[in-house]
XYZ file of C-alpha atoms in Angstrom:
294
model
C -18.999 58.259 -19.778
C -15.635 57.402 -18.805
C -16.973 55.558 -15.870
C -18.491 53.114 -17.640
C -16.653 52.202 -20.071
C -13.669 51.969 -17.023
C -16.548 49.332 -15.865
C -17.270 48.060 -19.646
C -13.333 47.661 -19.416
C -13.206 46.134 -15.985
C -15.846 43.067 -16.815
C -14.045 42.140 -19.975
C -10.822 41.802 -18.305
C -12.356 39.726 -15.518
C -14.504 37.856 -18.111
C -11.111 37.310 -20.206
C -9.238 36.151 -17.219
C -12.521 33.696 -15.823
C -12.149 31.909 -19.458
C -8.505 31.736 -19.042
C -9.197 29.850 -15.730
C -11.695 27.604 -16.911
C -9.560 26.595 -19.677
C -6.578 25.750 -18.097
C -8.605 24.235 -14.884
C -10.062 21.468 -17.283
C -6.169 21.032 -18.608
C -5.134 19.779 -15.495
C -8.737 17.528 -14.286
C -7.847 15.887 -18.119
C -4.040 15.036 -17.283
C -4.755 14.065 -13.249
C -7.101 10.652 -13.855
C -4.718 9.468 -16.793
C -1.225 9.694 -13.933
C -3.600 7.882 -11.880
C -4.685 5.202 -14.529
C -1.201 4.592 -15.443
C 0.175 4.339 -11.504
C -2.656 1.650 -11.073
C -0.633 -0.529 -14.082
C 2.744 0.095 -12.825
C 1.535 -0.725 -9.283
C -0.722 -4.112 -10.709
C 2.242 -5.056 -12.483
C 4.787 -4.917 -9.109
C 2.367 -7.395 -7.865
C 2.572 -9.949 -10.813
C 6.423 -9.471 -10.523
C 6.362 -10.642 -6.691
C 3.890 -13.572 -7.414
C 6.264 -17.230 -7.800
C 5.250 -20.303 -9.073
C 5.069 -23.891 -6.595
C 4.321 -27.118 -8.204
C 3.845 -29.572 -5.961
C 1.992 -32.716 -7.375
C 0.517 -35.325 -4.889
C 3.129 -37.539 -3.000
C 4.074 -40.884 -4.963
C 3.834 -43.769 -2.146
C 4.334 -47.265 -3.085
C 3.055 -50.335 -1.243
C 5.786 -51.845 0.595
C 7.159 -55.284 -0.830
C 6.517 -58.660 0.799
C 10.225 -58.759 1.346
C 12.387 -55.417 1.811
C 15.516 -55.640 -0.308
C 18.522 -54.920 1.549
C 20.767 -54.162 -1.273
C 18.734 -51.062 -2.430
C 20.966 -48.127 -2.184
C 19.061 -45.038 -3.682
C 21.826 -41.731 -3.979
C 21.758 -38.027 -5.018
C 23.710 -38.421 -7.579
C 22.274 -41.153 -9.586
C 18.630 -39.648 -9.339
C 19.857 -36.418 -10.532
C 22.084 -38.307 -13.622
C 18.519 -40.057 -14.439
C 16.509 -36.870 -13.838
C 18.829 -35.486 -16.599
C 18.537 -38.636 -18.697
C 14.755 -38.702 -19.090
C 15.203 -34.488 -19.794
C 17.668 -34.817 -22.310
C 14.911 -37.137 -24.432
C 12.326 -34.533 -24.221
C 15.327 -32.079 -25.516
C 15.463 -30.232 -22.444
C 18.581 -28.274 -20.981
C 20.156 -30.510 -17.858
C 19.638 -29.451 -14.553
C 22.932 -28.564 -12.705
C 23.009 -29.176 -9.553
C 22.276 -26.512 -6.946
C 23.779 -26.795 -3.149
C 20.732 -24.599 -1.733
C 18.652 -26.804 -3.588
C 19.888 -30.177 -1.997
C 19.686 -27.847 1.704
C 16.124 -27.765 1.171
C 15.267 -31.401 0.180
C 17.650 -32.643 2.899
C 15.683 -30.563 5.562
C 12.185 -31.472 4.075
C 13.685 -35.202 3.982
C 14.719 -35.243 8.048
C 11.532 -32.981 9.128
C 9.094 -35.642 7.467
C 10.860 -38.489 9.177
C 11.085 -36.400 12.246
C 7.546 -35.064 12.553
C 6.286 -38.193 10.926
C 4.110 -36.801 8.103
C 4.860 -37.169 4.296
C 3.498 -34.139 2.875
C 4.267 -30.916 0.821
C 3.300 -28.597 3.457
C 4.521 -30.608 7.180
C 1.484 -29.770 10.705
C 3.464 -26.406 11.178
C 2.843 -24.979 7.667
C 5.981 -25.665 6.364
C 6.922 -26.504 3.019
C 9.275 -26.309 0.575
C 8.517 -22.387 -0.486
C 9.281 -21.857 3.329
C 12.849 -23.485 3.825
C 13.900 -21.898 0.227
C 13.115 -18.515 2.090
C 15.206 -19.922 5.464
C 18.530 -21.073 3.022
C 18.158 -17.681 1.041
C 17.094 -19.159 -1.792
C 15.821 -16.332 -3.909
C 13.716 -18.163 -7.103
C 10.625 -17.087 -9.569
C 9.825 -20.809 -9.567
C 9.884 -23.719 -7.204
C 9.078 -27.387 -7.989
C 8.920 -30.518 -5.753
C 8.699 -33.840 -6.181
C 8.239 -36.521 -3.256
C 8.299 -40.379 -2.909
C 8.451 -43.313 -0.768
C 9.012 -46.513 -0.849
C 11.415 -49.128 -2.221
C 11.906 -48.409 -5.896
C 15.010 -50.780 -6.537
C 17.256 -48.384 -7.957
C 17.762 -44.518 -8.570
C 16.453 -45.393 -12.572
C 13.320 -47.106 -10.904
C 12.906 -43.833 -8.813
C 13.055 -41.613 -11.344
C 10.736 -44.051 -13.947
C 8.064 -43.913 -11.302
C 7.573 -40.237 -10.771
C 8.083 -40.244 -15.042
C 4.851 -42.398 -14.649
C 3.067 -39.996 -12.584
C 1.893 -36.609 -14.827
C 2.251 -34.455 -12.185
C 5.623 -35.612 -11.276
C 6.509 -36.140 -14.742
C 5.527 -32.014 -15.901
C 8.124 -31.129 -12.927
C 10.677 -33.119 -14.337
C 10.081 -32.104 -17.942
C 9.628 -28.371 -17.012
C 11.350 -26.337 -19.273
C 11.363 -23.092 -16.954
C 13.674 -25.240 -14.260
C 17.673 -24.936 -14.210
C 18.589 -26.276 -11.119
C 17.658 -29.379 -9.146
C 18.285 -30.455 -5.475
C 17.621 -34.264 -4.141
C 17.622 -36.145 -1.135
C 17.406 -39.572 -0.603
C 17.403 -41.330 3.030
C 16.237 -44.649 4.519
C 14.519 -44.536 7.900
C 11.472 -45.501 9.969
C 8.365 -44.224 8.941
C 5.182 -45.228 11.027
C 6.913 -47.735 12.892
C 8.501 -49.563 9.143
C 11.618 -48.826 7.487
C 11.486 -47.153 4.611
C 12.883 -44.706 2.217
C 11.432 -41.192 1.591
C 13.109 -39.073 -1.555
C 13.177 -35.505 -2.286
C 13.360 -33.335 -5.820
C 13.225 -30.221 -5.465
C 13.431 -27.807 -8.986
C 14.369 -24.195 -9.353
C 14.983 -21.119 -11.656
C 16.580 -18.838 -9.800
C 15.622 -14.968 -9.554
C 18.956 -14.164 -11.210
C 17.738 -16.136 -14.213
C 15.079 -12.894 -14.786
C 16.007 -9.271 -15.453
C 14.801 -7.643 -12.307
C 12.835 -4.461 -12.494
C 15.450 -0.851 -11.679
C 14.799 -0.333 -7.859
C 16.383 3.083 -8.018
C 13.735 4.006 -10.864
C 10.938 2.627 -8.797
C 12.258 4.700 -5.961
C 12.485 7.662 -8.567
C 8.870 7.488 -9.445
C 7.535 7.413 -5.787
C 9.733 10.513 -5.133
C 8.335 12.552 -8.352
C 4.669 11.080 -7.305
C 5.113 13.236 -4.203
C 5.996 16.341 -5.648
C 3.266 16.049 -8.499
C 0.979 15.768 -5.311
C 2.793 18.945 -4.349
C 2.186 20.989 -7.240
C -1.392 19.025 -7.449
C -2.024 20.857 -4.069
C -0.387 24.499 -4.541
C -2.942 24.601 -7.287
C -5.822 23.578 -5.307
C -4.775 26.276 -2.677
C -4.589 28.605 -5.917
C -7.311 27.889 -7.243
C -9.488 28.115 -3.986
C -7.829 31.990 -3.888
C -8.925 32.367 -7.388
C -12.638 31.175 -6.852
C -13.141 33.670 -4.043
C -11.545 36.525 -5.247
C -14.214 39.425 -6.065
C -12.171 41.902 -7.939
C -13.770 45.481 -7.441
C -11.096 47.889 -8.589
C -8.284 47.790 -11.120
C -5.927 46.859 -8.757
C -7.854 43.562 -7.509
C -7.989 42.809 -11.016
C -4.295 43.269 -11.356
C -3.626 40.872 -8.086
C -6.625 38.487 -9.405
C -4.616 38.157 -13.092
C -1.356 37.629 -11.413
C -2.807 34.994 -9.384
C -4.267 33.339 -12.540
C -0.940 34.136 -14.563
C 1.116 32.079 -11.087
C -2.132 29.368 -11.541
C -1.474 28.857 -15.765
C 2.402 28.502 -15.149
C 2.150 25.874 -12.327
C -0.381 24.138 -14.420
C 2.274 24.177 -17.249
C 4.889 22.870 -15.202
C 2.834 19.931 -13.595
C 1.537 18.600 -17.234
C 5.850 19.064 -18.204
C 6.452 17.194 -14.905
C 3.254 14.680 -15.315
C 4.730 13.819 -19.055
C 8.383 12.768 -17.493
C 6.604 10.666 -14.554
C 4.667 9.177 -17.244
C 7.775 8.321 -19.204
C 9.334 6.896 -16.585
C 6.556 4.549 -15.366
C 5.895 3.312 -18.993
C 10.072 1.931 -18.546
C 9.438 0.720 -14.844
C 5.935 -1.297 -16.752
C 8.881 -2.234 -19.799
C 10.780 -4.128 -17.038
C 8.215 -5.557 -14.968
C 6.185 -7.130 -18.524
C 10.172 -8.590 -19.181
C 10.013 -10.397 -15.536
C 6.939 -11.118 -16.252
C 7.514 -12.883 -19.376
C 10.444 -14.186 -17.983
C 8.896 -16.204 -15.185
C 5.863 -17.213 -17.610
C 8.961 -18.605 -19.749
């Protein structure tokens, strides 16, 4: 008699500690998808924070005249004073002047005439994205304008691209704060002939940039939720092939289901601090994001 109920005793326990398992074991296959759902975001949103805008409308090329006038003199200054003019009537912000900015129209300026081409993008693959990396120009959007011909004066320049819509949107872009120009006369197919340069900017120090160290943070605590993710696999594994035949195995087979319910406990405490810390890392990326849309 006391033998079975010993047994009677034996398969409750086990039965007791198999529901246990089962419970807990659909805990963590609930939490595991929804890290993974949420790392997707964070990880789709990194990408929109990398991605920067280029407007680059088609080049503006006049005829030349019947007669070149000698006593055109086109300058940096003036086409950035009229750039500013024709902003301040739409009741935009001026554009200051940006040294970086005037490094990379000056180069795209002396490559065209150089290599002969009057283009955005020059027969190497160029362009103006390319030189803003080589002057260390760090921006979330890029703008260029190009001309060439004789225009009669830097208003007359500036009027022309204003009479061109895609010129015109780079000039009136609101999300530009900086400007760079060049202007130079010089032979172009065998003619003389000016070719001028705009290039617009908002620098990346214009945006709140996402916390590197909390990005760095969130890999590090990805790697030891993979940790814990695979102690309980091992456990669980243990668990699944146990075959308890004596008190004692049932002893070692609850402890090992005990060790199993606590780890599970502390990765779903861990998983809810990850969590927390990605939905901040999204907070920043969404204000860059917003930013550069802005």
């Amino acid at each position: 008699m006391m033998a079975k109920l010993k047994t009677a005793l034996l398969v409750f326990l086990l039965a007791a500690v198999a529901l246990s398992f089962v419970f807990k074991d659909r805990i963590i296959k609930y939490f595991t998808p929804k890290l993974q759902q949420i790392e997707g975001a964070a990880i789709s949103a990194a990408i929109n924070e990398i991605k920067k805008e280029i407007a680059a409308p088609p080049p503006l090329r006049v005829s030349p005249p019947a007669q070149v006038p000698a006593t055109q003199v086109l300058t940096r200054a003036g086409t950035i004073e009229w750039t500013n003019t024709q902003r301040e009537g739409g009741n935009l912000p001026p554009l200051a002047e940006n040294d970086q900015l005037d490094k990379i129209a000056s180069l795209r300026l002396e490559d065209m005439f150089a290599k002969q081409y009057f283009a955005h993008v020059s027969p190497s693959s160029s362009g103006a994205e390319q030189v803003a990396g080589e002057v260390g120009y760090d921006y979330v959007a890029l703008g260029e304008n190009l001309a060439m011909g004789y225009f009669g004066s830097d208003e007359k320049l500036v009027d022309a691209w204003m009479a061109s819509p895609g010129h015109r949107a780079n000039i009136l872009n609101a999300k530009y704060q900086e400007i760079g120009v060049a202007v130079k006369k010089g032979i172009f197919e065998g003619k003389s002939t000016w070719i001028e340069v705009q290039i617009f900017g908002k620098p990346a120090s214009a945006c709140p940039q996402p916390d590197a160290a909390l990005k760095a943070q969130i890999d590090a605590e990805e790697i030891q939720l993979n940790s814990l993710e695979n102690q309980l696999d091992s456990l669980k594994s243990e668990i699944d092939s146990d075959e308890p035949r004596n008190y004692a195995g049932v002893i070692r087979h609850n402890e090992k289901v005990s060790q199993y319910n606590t780890l599970v406990a502390q990765h779903n405490s861990f998983l809810g601090q990850v969590k927390a810390a990605i939905s901040d890392y999204n907070a920043q990326v969404n204000a860059l994001n917003k930013c550069v849309a802005g």
